[in-house]
Short mmCIF file of N, CA, C and O in Angstrom, two decimals:
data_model
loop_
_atom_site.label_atom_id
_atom_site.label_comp_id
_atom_site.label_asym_id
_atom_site.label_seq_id
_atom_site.Cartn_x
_atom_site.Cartn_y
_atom_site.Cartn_z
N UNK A 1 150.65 91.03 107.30
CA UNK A 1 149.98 91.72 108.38
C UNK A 1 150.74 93.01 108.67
O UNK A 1 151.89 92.80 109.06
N UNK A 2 150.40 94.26 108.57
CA UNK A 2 150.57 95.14 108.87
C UNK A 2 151.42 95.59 110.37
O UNK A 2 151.25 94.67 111.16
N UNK A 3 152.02 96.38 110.81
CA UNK A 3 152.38 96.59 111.97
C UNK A 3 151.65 96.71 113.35
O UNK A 3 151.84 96.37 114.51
N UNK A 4 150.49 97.51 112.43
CA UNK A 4 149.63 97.69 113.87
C UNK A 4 148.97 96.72 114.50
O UNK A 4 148.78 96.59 115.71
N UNK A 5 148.50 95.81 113.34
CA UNK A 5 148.16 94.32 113.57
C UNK A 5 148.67 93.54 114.59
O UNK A 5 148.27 93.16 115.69
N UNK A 6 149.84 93.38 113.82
CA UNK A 6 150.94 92.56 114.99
C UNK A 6 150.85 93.20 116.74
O UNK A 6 150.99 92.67 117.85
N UNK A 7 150.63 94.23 116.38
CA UNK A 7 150.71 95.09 118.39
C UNK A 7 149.47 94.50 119.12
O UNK A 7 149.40 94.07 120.27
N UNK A 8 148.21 94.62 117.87
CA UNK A 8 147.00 94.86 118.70
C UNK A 8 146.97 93.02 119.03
O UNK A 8 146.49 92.67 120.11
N UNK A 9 147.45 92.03 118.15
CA UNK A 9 147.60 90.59 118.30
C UNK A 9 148.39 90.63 119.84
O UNK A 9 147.84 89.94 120.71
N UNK A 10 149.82 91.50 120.32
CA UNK A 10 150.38 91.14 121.22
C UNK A 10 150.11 91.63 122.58
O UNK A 10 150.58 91.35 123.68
N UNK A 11 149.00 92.64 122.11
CA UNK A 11 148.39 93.20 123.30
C UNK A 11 147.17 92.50 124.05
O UNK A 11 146.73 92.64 125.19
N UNK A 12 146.79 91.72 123.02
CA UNK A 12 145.56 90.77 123.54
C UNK A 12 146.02 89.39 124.20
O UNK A 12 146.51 88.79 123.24
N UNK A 13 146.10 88.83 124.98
CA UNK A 13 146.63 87.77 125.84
C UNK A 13 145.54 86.95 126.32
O UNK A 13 144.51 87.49 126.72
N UNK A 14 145.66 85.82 126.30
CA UNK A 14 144.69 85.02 127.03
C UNK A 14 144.79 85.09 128.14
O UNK A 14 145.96 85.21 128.51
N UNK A 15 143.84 85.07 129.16
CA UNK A 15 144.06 84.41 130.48
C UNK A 15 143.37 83.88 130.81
O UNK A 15 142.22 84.26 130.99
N UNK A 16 144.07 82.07 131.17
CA UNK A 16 142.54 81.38 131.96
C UNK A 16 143.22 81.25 132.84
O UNK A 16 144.41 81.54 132.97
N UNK A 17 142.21 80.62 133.82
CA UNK A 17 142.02 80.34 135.19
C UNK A 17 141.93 78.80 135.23
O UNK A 17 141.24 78.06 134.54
N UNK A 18 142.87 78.50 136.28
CA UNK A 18 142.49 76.99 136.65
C UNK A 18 141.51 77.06 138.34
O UNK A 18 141.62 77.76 139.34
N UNK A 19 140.51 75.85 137.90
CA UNK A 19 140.50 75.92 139.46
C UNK A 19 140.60 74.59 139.91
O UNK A 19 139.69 74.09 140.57
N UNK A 20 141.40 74.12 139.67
CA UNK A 20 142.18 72.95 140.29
C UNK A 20 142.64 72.85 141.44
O UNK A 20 142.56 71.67 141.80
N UNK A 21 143.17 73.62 142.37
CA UNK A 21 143.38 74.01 143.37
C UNK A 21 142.17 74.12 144.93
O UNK A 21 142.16 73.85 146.13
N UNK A 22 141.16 74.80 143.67
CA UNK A 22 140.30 74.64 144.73
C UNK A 22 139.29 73.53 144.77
O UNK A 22 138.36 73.53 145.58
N UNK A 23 139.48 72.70 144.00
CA UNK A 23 138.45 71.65 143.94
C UNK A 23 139.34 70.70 144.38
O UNK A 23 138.68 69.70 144.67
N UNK A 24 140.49 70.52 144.56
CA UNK A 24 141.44 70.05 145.69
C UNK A 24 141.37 70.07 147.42
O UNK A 24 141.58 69.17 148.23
N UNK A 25 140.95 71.60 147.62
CA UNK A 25 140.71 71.78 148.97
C UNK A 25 138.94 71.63 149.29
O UNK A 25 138.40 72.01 150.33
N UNK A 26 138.40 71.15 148.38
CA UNK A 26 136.98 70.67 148.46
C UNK A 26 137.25 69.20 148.56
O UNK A 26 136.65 68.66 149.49
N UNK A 27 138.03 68.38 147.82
CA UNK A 27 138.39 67.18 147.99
C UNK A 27 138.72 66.58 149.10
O UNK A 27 138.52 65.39 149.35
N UNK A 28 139.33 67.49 149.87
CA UNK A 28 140.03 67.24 151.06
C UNK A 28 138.80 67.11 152.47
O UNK A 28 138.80 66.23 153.33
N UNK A 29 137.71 68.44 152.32
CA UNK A 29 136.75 68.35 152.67
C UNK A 29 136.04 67.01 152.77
O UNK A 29 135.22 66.78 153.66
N UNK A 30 136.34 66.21 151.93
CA UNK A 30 135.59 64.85 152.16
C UNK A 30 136.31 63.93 153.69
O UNK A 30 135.74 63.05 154.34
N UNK A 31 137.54 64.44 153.87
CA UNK A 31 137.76 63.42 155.20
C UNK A 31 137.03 63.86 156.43
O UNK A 31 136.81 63.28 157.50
N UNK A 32 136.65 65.25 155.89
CA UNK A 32 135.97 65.65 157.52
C UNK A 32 134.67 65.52 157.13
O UNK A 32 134.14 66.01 156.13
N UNK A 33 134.12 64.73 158.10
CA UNK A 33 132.52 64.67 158.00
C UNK A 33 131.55 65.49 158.51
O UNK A 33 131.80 65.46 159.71
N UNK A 34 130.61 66.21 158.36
CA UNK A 34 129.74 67.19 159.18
C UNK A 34 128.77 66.59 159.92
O UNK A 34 128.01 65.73 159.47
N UNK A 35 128.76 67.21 161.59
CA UNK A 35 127.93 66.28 162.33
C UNK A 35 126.56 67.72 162.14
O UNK A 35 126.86 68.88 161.88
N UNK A 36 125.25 67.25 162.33
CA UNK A 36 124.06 67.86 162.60
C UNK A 36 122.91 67.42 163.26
O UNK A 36 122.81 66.29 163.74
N UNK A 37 122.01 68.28 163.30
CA UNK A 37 120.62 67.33 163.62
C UNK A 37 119.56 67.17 162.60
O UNK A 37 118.50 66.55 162.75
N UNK A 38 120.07 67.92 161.35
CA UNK A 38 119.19 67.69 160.43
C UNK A 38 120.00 67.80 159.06
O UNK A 38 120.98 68.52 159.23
N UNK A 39 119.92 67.39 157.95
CA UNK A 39 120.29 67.44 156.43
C UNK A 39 120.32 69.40 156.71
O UNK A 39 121.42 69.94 156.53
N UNK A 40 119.36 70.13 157.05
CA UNK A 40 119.78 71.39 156.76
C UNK A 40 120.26 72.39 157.38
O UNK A 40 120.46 73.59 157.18
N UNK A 41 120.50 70.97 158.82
CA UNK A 41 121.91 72.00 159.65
C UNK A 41 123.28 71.72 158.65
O UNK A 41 123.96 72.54 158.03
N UNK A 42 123.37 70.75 158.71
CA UNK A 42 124.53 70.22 157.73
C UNK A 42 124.82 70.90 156.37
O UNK A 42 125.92 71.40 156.12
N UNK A 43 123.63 70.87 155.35
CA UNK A 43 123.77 71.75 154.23
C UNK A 43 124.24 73.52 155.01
O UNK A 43 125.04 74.23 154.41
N UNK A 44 123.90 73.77 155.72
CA UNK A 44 124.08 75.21 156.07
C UNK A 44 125.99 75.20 156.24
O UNK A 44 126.73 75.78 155.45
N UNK A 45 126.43 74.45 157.37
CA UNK A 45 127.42 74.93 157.81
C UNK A 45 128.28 73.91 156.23
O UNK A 45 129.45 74.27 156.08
N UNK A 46 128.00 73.24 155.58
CA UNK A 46 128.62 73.47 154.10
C UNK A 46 129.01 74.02 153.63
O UNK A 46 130.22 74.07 153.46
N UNK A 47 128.17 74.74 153.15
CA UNK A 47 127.15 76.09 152.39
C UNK A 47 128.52 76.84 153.33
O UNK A 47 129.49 76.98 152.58
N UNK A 48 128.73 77.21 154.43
CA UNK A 48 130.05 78.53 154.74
C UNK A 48 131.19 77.79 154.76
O UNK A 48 132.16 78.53 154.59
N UNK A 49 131.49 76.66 154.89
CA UNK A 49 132.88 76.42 154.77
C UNK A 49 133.17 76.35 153.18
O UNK A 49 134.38 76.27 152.96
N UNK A 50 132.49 76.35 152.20
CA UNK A 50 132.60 76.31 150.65
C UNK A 50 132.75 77.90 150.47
O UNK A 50 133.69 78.51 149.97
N UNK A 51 131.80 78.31 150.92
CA UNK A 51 132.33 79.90 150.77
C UNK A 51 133.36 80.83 151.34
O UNK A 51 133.65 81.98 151.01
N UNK A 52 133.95 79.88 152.46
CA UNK A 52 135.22 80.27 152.78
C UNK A 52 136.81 80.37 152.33
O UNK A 52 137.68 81.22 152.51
N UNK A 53 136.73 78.51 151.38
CA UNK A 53 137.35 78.41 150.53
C UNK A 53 136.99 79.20 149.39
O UNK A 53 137.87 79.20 148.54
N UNK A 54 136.27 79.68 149.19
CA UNK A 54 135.58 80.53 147.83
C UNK A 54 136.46 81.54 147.78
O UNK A 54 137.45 81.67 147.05
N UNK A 55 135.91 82.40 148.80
CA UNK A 55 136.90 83.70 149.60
C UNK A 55 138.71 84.17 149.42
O UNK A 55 139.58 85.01 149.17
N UNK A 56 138.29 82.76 149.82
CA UNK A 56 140.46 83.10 149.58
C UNK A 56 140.51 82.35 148.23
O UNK A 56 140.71 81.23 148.71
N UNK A 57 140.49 82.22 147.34
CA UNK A 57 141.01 82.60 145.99
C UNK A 57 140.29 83.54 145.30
O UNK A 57 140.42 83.68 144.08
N UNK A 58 139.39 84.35 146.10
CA UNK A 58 138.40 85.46 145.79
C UNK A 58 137.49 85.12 144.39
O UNK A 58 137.57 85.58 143.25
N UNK A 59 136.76 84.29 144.89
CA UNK A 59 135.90 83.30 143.91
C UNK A 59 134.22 83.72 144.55
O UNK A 59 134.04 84.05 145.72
N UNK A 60 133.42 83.66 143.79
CA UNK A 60 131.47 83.97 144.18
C UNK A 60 131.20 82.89 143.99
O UNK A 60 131.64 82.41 142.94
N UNK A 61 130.53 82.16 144.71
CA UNK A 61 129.99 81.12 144.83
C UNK A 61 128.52 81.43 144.58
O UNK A 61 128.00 82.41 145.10
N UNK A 62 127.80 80.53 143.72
CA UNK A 62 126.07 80.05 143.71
C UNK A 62 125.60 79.01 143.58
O UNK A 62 125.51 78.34 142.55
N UNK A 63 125.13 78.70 145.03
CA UNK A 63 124.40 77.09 144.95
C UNK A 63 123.14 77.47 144.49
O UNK A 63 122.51 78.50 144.73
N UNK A 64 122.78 76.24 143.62
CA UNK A 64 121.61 76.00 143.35
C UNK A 64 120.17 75.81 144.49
O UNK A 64 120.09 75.64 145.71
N UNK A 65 119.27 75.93 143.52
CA UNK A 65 117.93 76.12 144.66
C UNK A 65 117.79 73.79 144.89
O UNK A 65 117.72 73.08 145.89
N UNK A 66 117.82 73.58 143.94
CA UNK A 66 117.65 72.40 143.96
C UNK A 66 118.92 71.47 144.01
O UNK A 66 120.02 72.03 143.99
N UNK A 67 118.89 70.32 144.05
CA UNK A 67 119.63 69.21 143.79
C UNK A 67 119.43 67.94 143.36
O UNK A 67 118.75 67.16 144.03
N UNK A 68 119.82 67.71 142.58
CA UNK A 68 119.51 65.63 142.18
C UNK A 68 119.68 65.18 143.34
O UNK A 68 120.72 65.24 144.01
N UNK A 69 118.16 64.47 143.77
CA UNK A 69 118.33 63.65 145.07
C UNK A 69 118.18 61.88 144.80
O UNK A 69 117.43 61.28 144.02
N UNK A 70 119.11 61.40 145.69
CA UNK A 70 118.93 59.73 145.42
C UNK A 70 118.59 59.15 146.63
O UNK A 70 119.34 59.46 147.55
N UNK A 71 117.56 58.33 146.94
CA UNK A 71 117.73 57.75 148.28
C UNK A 71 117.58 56.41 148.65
O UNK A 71 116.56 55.78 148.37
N UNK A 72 118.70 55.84 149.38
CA UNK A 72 118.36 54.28 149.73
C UNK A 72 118.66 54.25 151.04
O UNK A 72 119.76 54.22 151.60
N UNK A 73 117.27 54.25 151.61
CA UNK A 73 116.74 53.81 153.42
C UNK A 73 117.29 55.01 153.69
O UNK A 73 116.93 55.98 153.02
N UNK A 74 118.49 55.19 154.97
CA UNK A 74 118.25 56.80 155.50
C UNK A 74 119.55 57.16 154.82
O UNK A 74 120.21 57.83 155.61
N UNK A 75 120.20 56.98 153.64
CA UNK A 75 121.22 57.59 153.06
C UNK A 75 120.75 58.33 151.78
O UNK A 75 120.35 57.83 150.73
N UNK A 76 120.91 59.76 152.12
CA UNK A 76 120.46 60.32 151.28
C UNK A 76 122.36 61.24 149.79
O UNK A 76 123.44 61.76 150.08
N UNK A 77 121.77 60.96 148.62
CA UNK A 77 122.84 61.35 148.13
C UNK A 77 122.68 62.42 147.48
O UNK A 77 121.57 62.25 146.98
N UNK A 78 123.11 63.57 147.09
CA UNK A 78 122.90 64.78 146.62
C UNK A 78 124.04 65.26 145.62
O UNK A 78 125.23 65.18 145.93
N UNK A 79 123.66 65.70 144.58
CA UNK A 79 124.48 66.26 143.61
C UNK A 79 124.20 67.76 143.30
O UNK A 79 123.25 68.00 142.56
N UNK A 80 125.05 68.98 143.88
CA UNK A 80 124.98 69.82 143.89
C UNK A 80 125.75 70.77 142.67
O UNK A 80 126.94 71.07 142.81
N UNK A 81 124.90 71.28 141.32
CA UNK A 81 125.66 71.68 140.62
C UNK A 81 126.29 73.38 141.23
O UNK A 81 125.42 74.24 141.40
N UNK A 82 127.49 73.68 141.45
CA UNK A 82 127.81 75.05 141.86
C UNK A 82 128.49 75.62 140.94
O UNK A 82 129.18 75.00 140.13
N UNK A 83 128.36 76.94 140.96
CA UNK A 83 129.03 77.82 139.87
C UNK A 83 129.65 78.58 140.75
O UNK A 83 129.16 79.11 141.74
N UNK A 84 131.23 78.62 140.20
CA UNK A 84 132.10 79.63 140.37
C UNK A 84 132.39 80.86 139.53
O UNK A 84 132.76 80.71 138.36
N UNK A 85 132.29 81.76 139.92
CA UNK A 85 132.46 83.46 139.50
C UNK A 85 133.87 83.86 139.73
O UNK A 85 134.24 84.55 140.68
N UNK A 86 134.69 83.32 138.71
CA UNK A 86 136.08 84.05 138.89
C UNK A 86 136.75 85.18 137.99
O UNK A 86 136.22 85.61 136.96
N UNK A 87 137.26 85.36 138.20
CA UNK A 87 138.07 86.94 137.11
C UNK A 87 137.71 86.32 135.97
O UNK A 87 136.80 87.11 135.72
N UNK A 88 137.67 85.45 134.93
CA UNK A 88 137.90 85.39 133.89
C UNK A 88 136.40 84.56 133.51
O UNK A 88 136.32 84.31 132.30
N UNK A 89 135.43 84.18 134.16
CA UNK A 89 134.25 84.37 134.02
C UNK A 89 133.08 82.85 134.96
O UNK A 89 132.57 82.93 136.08
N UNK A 90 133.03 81.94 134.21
CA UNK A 90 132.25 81.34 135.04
C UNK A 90 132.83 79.66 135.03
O UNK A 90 133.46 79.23 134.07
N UNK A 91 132.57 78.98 136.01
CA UNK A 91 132.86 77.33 136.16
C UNK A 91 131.74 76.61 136.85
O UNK A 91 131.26 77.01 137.91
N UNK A 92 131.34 75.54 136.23
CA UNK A 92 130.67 74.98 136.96
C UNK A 92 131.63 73.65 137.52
O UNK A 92 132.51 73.08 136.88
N UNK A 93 131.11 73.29 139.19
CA UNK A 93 131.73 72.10 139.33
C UNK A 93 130.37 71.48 140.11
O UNK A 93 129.52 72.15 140.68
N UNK A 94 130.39 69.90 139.96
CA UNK A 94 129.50 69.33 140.68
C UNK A 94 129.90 68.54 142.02
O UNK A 94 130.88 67.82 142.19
N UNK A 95 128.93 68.86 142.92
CA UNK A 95 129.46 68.72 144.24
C UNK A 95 128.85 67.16 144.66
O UNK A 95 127.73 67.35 145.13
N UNK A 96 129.11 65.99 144.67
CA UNK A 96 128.87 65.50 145.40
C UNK A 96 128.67 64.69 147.19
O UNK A 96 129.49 64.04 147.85
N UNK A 97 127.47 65.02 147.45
CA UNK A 97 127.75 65.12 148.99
C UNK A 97 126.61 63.53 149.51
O UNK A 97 125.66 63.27 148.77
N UNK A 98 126.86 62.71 150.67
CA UNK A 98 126.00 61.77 150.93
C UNK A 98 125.54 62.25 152.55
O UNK A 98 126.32 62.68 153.40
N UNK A 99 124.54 62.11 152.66
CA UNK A 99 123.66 62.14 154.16
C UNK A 99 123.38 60.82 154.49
O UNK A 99 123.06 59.90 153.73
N UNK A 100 123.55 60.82 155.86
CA UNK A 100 123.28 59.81 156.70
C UNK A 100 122.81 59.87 158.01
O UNK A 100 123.23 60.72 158.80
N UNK A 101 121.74 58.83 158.36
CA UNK A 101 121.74 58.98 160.00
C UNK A 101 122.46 58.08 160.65
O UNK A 101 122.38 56.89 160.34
N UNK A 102 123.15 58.46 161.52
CA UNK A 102 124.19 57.19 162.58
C UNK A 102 123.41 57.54 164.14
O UNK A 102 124.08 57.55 165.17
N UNK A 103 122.51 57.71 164.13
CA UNK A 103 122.24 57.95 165.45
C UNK A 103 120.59 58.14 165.41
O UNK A 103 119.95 58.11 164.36
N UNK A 104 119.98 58.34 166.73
CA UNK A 104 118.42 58.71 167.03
C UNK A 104 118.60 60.35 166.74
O UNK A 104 119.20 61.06 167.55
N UNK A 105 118.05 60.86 165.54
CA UNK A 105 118.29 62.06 165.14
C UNK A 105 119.26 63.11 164.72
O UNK A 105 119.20 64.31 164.42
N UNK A 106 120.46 61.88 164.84
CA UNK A 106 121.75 62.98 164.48
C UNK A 106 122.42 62.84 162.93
O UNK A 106 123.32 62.01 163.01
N UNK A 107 122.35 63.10 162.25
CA UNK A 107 122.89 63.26 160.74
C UNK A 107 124.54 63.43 160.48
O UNK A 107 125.18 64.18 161.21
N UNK A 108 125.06 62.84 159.63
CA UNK A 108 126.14 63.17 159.17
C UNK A 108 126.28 63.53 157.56
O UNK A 108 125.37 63.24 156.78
N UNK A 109 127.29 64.06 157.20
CA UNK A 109 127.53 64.62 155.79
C UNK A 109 128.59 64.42 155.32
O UNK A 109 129.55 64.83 155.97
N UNK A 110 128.87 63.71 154.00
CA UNK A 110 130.18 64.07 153.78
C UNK A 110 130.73 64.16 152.24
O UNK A 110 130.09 63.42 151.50
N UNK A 111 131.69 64.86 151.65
CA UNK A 111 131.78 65.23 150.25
C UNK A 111 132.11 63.60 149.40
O UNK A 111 133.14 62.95 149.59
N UNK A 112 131.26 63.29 148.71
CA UNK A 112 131.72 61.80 148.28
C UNK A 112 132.80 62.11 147.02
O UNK A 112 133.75 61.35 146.85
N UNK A 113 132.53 63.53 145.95
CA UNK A 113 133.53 63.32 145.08
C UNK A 113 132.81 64.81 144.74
O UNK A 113 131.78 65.30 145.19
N UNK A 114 134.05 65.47 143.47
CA UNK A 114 134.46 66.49 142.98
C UNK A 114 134.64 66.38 141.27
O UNK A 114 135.55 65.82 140.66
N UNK A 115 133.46 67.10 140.72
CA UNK A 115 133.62 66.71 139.48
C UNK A 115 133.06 67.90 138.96
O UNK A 115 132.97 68.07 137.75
#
């Protein structure tokens, strides 16, 4: 291999990205449960605390229009595929989240797992 070879080989560098970190502080998200009055008060204030964590590792978040829905009686389970937009290009992670009613109209939410 030639000289110039060797430069243009040491000038090119990989860089990946982990996002381990943040699918950690989504994990954690599962002890706190979201109170609402409906599945899409709950999906909403989600929907900004995911993009908050998004934010500070300066990550773009895109939820999907849809979701895999499962339902048994008023527990509803949802699998949200999301894509992350980071420097080095794209991730998908799947969000799992479960709905529930514990009350006469009041809903809860909470992250069941991170995959």
């Amino acid at each position: 291999m030639t000289t110039r070879g060797k430069e243009q080989q040491k000038k090119k560098k990989r860089y990946t990205e982990s996002i381990a970190a943040f699918k950690k502080e989504l994990k954690a998200l599962s002890f706190e449960p979201i109170y609402g009055e409906s599945i899409k008060d709950i999906i909403a204030r989600l929907t900004v605390k995911i993009e908050d964590i998004a934010n500070q590792y300066k990550y773009t978040v895109e939820f999907p229009e849809k979701a895999e829905i499962e339902a048994e009686g008023d527990i509803y389970y949802f699998i949200y595929p999301i894509t992350l937009k980071t420097k080095t290009g794209r991730k998908k992670i799947y969000l799992h989240v479960q709905y529930l009613m514990y009350d006469q109209n009041q809903w809860a939410g909470m992250i069941t797992g991170v995959k």
